[in-house]
């Protein structure tokens, strides 16, 4: 992935996606969970984990606290991490180069939503 130009200079860099993927793979291999990790099952697991993250914000008003119940706040990071773990695991098993897919998708979105037409607008690209 390209370096983030907005990153704090001198701040230590965290692990890259490849390193995180290796950690997830090693975790799963140590537990012999690969037999359960078909792309189909992992896609479903990703949806479930994203749903658990979403559930923390259920019934929140847009101008109110996010999440609406303060005791849920510590769970947000846990559920976000679960989503990332499932996504990395899915991409690893499905043969998706997530870094390349990210760069490609962001470039295509930039072409679909040029700043001069899309800034501050909520319409889909076909409606601009």
PDB file of N, CA, C and O in Angstrom, residues 87-124:
ATOM      1  N   UNK A  87     -11.824 -10.366   7.123  1.00  0.00           N
ATOM      2  CA  UNK A  87     -11.527  -9.873   5.783  1.00  0.00           C
ATOM      3  C   UNK A  87     -10.155 -10.367   5.316  1.00  0.00           C
ATOM      4  O   UNK A  87     -10.011 -10.838   4.182  1.00  0.00           O
ATOM      5  N   UNK A  88      -9.154 -10.270   6.172  1.00  0.00           N
ATOM      6  CA  UNK A  88      -7.822 -10.752   5.807  1.00  0.00           C
ATOM      7  C   UNK A  88      -7.840 -12.254   5.543  1.00  0.00           C
ATOM      8  O   UNK A  88      -7.227 -12.736   4.586  1.00  0.00           O
ATOM      9  N   UNK A  89      -8.548 -12.982   6.381  1.00  0.00           N
ATOM     10  CA  UNK A  89      -8.651 -14.430   6.212  1.00  0.00           C
ATOM     11  C   UNK A  89      -9.367 -14.767   4.905  1.00  0.00           C
ATOM     12  O   UNK A  89      -8.924 -15.614   4.139  1.00  0.00           O
ATOM     13  N   UNK A  90     -10.469 -14.062   4.622  1.00  0.00           N
ATOM     14  CA  UNK A  90     -11.207 -14.280   3.374  1.00  0.00           C
ATOM     15  C   UNK A  90     -10.303 -14.020   2.167  1.00  0.00           C
ATOM     16  O   UNK A  90     -10.229 -14.836   1.244  1.00  0.00           O
ATOM     17  N   UNK A  91      -9.640 -12.884   2.161  1.00  0.00           N
ATOM     18  CA  UNK A  91      -8.787 -12.535   1.018  1.00  0.00           C
ATOM     19  C   UNK A  91      -7.657 -13.534   0.844  1.00  0.00           C
ATOM     20  O   UNK A  91      -7.328 -13.912  -0.289  1.00  0.00           O
ATOM     21  N   UNK A  92      -7.082 -13.981   1.936  1.00  0.00           N
ATOM     22  CA  UNK A  92      -6.013 -14.970   1.871  1.00  0.00           C
ATOM     23  C   UNK A  92      -6.526 -16.258   1.236  1.00  0.00           C
ATOM     24  O   UNK A  92      -5.902 -16.804   0.324  1.00  0.00           O
ATOM     25  N   UNK A  93      -7.657 -16.740   1.669  1.00  0.00           N
ATOM     26  CA  UNK A  93      -8.196 -18.003   1.167  1.00  0.00           C
ATOM     27  C   UNK A  93      -8.790 -17.878  -0.235  1.00  0.00           C
ATOM     28  O   UNK A  93      -8.797 -18.837  -1.002  1.00  0.00           O
ATOM     29  N   UNK A  94      -9.291 -16.692  -0.584  1.00  0.00           N
ATOM     30  CA  UNK A  94      -9.908 -16.489  -1.902  1.00  0.00           C
ATOM     31  C   UNK A  94      -8.899 -16.024  -2.951  1.00  0.00           C
ATOM     32  O   UNK A  94      -9.262 -15.850  -4.117  1.00  0.00           O
ATOM     33  N   UNK A  95      -7.655 -15.802  -2.540  1.00  0.00           N
ATOM     34  CA  UNK A  95      -6.632 -15.374  -3.491  1.00  0.00           C
ATOM     35  C   UNK A  95      -6.762 -13.923  -3.917  1.00  0.00           C
ATOM     36  O   UNK A  95      -6.343 -13.554  -5.011  1.00  0.00           O
ATOM     37  N   UNK A  96      -7.317 -13.096  -3.051  1.00  0.00           N
ATOM     38  CA  UNK A  96      -7.472 -11.668  -3.344  1.00  0.00           C
ATOM     39  C   UNK A  96      -6.269 -10.914  -2.788  1.00  0.00           C
ATOM     40  O   UNK A  96      -5.966 -11.030  -1.594  1.00  0.00           O
ATOM     41  N   UNK A  97      -5.585 -10.173  -3.638  1.00  0.00           N
ATOM     42  CA  UNK A  97      -4.499  -9.288  -3.197  1.00  0.00           C
ATOM     43  C   UNK A  97      -5.178  -8.011  -2.712  1.00  0.00           C
ATOM     44  O   UNK A  97      -5.533  -7.138  -3.507  1.00  0.00           O
ATOM     45  N   UNK A  98      -5.403  -7.920  -1.413  1.00  0.00           N
ATOM     46  CA  UNK A  98      -6.193  -6.827  -0.851  1.00  0.00           C
ATOM     47  C   UNK A  98      -5.549  -5.464  -1.085  1.00  0.00           C
ATOM     48  O   UNK A  98      -6.244  -4.491  -1.373  1.00  0.00           O
ATOM     49  N   UNK A  99      -4.240  -5.394  -0.998  1.00  0.00           N
ATOM     50  CA  UNK A  99      -3.567  -4.110  -1.242  1.00  0.00           C
ATOM     51  C   UNK A  99      -3.791  -3.654  -2.672  1.00  0.00           C
ATOM     52  O   UNK A  99      -4.122  -2.494  -2.917  1.00  0.00           O
ATOM     53  N   UNK A 100      -3.619  -4.554  -3.627  1.00  0.00           N
ATOM     54  CA  UNK A 100      -3.834  -4.199  -5.036  1.00  0.00           C
ATOM     55  C   UNK A 100      -5.301  -3.869  -5.293  1.00  0.00           C
ATOM     56  O   UNK A 100      -5.614  -2.914  -6.017  1.00  0.00           O
ATOM     57  N   UNK A 101      -6.208  -4.651  -4.699  1.00  0.00           N
ATOM     58  CA  UNK A 101      -7.642  -4.392  -4.872  1.00  0.00           C
ATOM     59  C   UNK A 101      -8.017  -3.022  -4.308  1.00  0.00           C
ATOM     60  O   UNK A 101      -8.800  -2.280  -4.916  1.00  0.00           O
ATOM     61  N   UNK A 102      -7.430  -2.679  -3.160  1.00  0.00           N
ATOM     62  CA  UNK A 102      -7.680  -1.377  -2.545  1.00  0.00           C
ATOM     63  C   UNK A 102      -7.226  -0.245  -3.460  1.00  0.00           C
ATOM     64  O   UNK A 102      -7.975   0.705  -3.723  1.00  0.00           O
ATOM     65  N   UNK A 103      -5.981  -0.342  -3.931  1.00  0.00           N
ATOM     66  CA  UNK A 103      -5.437   0.708  -4.802  1.00  0.00           C
ATOM     67  C   UNK A 103      -6.270   0.847  -6.073  1.00  0.00           C
ATOM     68  O   UNK A 103      -6.586   1.964  -6.502  1.00  0.00           O
ATOM     69  N   UNK A 104      -6.642  -0.280  -6.682  1.00  0.00           N
ATOM     70  CA  UNK A 104      -7.435  -0.264  -7.908  1.00  0.00           C
ATOM     71  C   UNK A 104      -8.816   0.350  -7.658  1.00  0.00           C
ATOM     72  O   UNK A 104      -9.278   1.196  -8.424  1.00  0.00           O
ATOM     73  N   UNK A 105      -9.463  -0.068  -6.590  1.00  0.00           N
ATOM     74  CA  UNK A 105     -10.814   0.427  -6.303  1.00  0.00           C
ATOM     75  C   UNK A 105     -10.801   1.915  -5.980  1.00  0.00           C
ATOM     76  O   UNK A 105     -11.682   2.659  -6.429  1.00  0.00           O
ATOM     77  N   UNK A 106      -9.823   2.362  -5.223  1.00  0.00           N
ATOM     78  CA  UNK A 106      -9.743   3.779  -4.891  1.00  0.00           C
ATOM     79  C   UNK A 106      -9.505   4.611  -6.152  1.00  0.00           C
ATOM     80  O   UNK A 106     -10.114   5.672  -6.324  1.00  0.00           O
ATOM     81  N   UNK A 107      -8.671   4.123  -7.066  1.00  0.00           N
ATOM     82  CA  UNK A 107      -8.426   4.830  -8.331  1.00  0.00           C
ATOM     83  C   UNK A 107      -9.704   4.883  -9.172  1.00  0.00           C
ATOM     84  O   UNK A 107     -10.033   5.929  -9.762  1.00  0.00           O
ATOM     85  N   UNK A 108     -10.435   3.760  -9.235  1.00  0.00           N
ATOM     86  CA  UNK A 108     -11.690   3.758  -9.995  1.00  0.00           C
ATOM     87  C   UNK A 108     -12.728   4.680  -9.359  1.00  0.00           C
ATOM     88  O   UNK A 108     -13.461   5.377 -10.054  1.00  0.00           O
ATOM     89  N   UNK A 109     -12.781   4.707  -8.034  1.00  0.00           N
ATOM     90  CA  UNK A 109     -13.713   5.610  -7.356  1.00  0.00           C
ATOM     91  C   UNK A 109     -13.344   7.071  -7.600  1.00  0.00           C
ATOM     92  O   UNK A 109     -14.225   7.917  -7.744  1.00  0.00           O
ATOM     93  N   UNK A 110     -12.062   7.366  -7.652  1.00  0.00           N
ATOM     94  CA  UNK A 110     -11.628   8.740  -7.934  1.00  0.00           C
ATOM     95  C   UNK A 110     -12.083   9.169  -9.321  1.00  0.00           C
ATOM     96  O   UNK A 110     -12.486  10.316  -9.526  1.00  0.00           O
ATOM     97  N   UNK A 111     -12.041   8.246 -10.288  1.00  0.00           N
ATOM     98  CA  UNK A 111     -12.508   8.562 -11.640  1.00  0.00           C
ATOM     99  C   UNK A 111     -14.020   8.702 -11.681  1.00  0.00           C
ATOM    100  O   UNK A 111     -14.559   9.558 -12.391  1.00  0.00           O
ATOM    101  N   UNK A 112     -14.724   7.877 -10.925  1.00  0.00           N
ATOM    102  CA  UNK A 112     -16.190   7.932 -10.896  1.00  0.00           C
ATOM    103  C   UNK A 112     -16.708   9.150 -10.147  1.00  0.00           C
ATOM    104  O   UNK A 112     -17.783   9.656 -10.453  1.00  0.00           O
ATOM    105  N   UNK A 113     -15.965   9.588  -9.146  1.00  0.00           N
ATOM    106  CA  UNK A 113     -16.381  10.692  -8.285  1.00  0.00           C
ATOM    107  C   UNK A 113     -15.319  11.787  -8.273  1.00  0.00           C
ATOM    108  O   UNK A 113     -14.676  12.019  -7.247  1.00  0.00           O
ATOM    109  N   UNK A 114     -15.133  12.475  -9.388  1.00  0.00           N
ATOM    110  CA  UNK A 114     -14.133  13.548  -9.402  1.00  0.00           C
ATOM    111  C   UNK A 114     -14.513  14.635  -8.391  1.00  0.00           C
ATOM    112  O   UNK A 114     -15.694  14.960  -8.231  1.00  0.00           O
ATOM    113  N   UNK A 115     -13.520  15.172  -7.733  1.00  0.00           N
ATOM    114  CA  UNK A 115     -13.743  16.154  -6.678  1.00  0.00           C
ATOM    115  C   UNK A 115     -14.622  17.302  -7.163  1.00  0.00           C
ATOM    116  O   UNK A 115     -15.560  17.710  -6.467  1.00  0.00           O
ATOM    117  N   UNK A 116     -14.354  17.788  -8.365  1.00  0.00           N
ATOM    118  CA  UNK A 116     -15.103  18.963  -8.840  1.00  0.00           C
ATOM    119  C   UNK A 116     -16.598  18.675  -9.026  1.00  0.00           C
ATOM    120  O   UNK A 116     -17.408  19.589  -8.999  1.00  0.00           O
ATOM    121  N   UNK A 117     -16.974  17.408  -9.173  1.00  0.00           N
ATOM    122  CA  UNK A 117     -18.394  17.068  -9.332  1.00  0.00           C
ATOM    123  C   UNK A 117     -19.008  16.450  -8.080  1.00  0.00           C
ATOM    124  O   UNK A 117     -20.205  16.573  -7.861  1.00  0.00           O
ATOM    125  N   UNK A 118     -18.200  15.803  -7.266  1.00  0.00           N
ATOM    126  CA  UNK A 118     -18.748  15.015  -6.168  1.00  0.00           C
ATOM    127  C   UNK A 118     -18.601  15.661  -4.788  1.00  0.00           C
ATOM    128  O   UNK A 118     -19.294  15.260  -3.856  1.00  0.00           O
ATOM    129  N   UNK A 119     -17.744  16.645  -4.653  1.00  0.00           N
ATOM    130  CA  UNK A 119     -17.481  17.229  -3.330  1.00  0.00           C
ATOM    131  C   UNK A 119     -18.780  17.709  -2.672  1.00  0.00           C
ATOM    132  O   UNK A 119     -19.502  18.525  -3.210  1.00  0.00           O
ATOM    133  N   UNK A 120     -19.047  17.138  -1.492  1.00  0.00           N
ATOM    134  CA  UNK A 120     -20.213  17.541  -0.714  1.00  0.00           C
ATOM    135  C   UNK A 120     -21.529  16.992  -1.225  1.00  0.00           C
ATOM    136  O   UNK A 120     -22.589  17.334  -0.699  1.00  0.00           O
ATOM    137  N   UNK A 121     -21.514  16.141  -2.231  1.00  0.00           N
ATOM    138  CA  UNK A 121     -22.733  15.611  -2.840  1.00  0.00           C
ATOM    139  C   UNK A 121     -22.955  14.187  -2.362  1.00  0.00           C
ATOM    140  O   UNK A 121     -22.016  13.437  -2.135  1.00  0.00           O
ATOM    141  N   UNK A 122     -24.215  13.772  -2.278  1.00  0.00           N
ATOM    142  CA  UNK A 122     -24.525  12.423  -1.819  1.00  0.00           C
ATOM    143  C   UNK A 122     -24.973  11.485  -2.931  1.00  0.00           C
ATOM    144  O   UNK A 122     -25.126  10.299  -2.705  1.00  0.00           O
ATOM    145  N   UNK A 123     -25.126  12.005  -4.142  1.00  0.00           N
ATOM    146  CA  UNK A 123     -25.630  11.173  -5.233  1.00  0.00           C
ATOM    147  C   UNK A 123     -24.624  10.115  -5.652  1.00  0.00           C
ATOM    148  O   UNK A 123     -23.426  10.261  -5.493  1.00  0.00           O
ATOM    149  N   UNK A 124     -25.177   9.044  -6.249  1.00  0.00           N
ATOM    150  CA  UNK A 124     -24.326   8.013  -6.853  1.00  0.00           C
ATOM    151  C   UNK A 124     -23.654   8.620  -8.079  1.00  0.00           C
ATOM    152  O   UNK A 124     -24.110   9.635  -8.619  1.00  0.00           O
TER     153      UNK A 124
END
